[in-house]
Short mmCIF file of N, CA and C in Angstrom, two decimals:
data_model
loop_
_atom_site.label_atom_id
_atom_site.label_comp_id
_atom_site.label_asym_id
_atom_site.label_seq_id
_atom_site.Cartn_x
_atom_site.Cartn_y
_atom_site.Cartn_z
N UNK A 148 109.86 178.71 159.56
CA UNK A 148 109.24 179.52 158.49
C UNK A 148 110.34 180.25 157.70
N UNK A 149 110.50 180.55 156.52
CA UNK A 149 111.27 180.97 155.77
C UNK A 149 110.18 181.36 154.64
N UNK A 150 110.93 182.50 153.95
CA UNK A 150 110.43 183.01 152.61
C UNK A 150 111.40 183.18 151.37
N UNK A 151 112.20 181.42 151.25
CA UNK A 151 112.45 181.03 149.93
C UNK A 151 111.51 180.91 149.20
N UNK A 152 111.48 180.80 147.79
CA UNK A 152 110.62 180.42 146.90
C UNK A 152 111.30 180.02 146.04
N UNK A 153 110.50 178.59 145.05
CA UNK A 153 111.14 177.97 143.91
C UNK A 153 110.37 178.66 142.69
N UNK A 154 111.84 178.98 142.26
CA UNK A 154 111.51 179.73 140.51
C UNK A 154 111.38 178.65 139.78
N UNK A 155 110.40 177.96 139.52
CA UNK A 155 110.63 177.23 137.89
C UNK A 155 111.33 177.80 136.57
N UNK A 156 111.42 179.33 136.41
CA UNK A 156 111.77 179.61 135.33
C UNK A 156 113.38 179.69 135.45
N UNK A 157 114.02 179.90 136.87
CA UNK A 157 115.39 180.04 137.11
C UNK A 157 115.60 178.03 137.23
N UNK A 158 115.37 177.61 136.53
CA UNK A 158 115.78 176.19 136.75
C UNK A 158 115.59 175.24 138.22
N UNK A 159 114.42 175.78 138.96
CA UNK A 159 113.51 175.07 139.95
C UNK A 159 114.75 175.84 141.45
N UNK A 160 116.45 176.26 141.08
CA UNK A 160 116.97 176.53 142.01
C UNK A 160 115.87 177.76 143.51
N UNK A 161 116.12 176.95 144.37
CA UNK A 161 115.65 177.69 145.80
C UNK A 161 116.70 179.11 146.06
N UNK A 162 115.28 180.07 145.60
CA UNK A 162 115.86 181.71 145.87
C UNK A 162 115.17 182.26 146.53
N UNK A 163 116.03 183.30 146.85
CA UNK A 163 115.02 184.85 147.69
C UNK A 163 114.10 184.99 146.64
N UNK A 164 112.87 185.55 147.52
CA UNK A 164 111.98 186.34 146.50
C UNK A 164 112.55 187.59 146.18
N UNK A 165 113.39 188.23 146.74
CA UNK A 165 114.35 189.67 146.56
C UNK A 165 115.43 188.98 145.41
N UNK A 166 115.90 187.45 145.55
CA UNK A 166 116.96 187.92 144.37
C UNK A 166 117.15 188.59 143.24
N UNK A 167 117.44 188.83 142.67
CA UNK A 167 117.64 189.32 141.27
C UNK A 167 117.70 188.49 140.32
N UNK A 168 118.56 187.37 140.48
CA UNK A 168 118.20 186.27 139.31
C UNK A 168 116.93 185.77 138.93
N UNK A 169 116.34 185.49 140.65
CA UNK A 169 114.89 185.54 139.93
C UNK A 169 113.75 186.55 139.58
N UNK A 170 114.19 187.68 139.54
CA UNK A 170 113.31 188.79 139.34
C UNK A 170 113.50 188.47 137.88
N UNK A 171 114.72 188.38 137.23
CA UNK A 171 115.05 188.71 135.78
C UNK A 171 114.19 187.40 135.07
N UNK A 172 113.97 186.20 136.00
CA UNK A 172 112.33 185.07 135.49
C UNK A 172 111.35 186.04 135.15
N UNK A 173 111.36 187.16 135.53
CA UNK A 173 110.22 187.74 135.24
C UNK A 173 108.90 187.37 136.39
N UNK A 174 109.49 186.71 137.27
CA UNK A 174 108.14 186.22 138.33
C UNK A 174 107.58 185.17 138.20
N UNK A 175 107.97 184.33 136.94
CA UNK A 175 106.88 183.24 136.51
C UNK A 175 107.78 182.00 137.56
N UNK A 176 106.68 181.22 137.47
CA UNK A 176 107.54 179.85 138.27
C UNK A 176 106.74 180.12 140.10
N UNK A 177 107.18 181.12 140.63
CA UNK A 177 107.32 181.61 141.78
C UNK A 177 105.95 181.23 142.74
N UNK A 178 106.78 179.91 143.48
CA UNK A 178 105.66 179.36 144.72
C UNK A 178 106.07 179.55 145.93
N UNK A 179 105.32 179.45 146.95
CA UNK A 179 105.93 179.30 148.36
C UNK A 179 106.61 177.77 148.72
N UNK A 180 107.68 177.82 149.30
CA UNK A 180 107.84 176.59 149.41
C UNK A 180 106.88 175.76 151.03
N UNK A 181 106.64 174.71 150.71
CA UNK A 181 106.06 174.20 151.23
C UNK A 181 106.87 173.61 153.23
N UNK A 182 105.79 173.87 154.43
CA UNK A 182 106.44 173.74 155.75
C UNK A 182 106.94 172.63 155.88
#
C-alpha cells in the first residue's frame, strides 16, 4: 500500500500527495494509484 498519486496536470509524473509540485496543479489530475 502506498499513497502516491498520479497528477495528470504535473505531466502524469508519480508524486506525494504532500508534494508541492503537485499542490501548485492545483489538485486537478489527482487519483489513487491503483494495487
Amino acid at each position: 500500500m502506498n499513497n502516491k498519486v498520479i497528477c495528470l496536470a504535473c505531466k502524469g509524473e508519480g508524486l506525494d500527495e504532500n508534494d508541492e509540485y503537485c499542490k501548485e496543479c492545483g489538485g486537478e489530475g489527482v487519483l489513487p494509484l491503483p494495487e
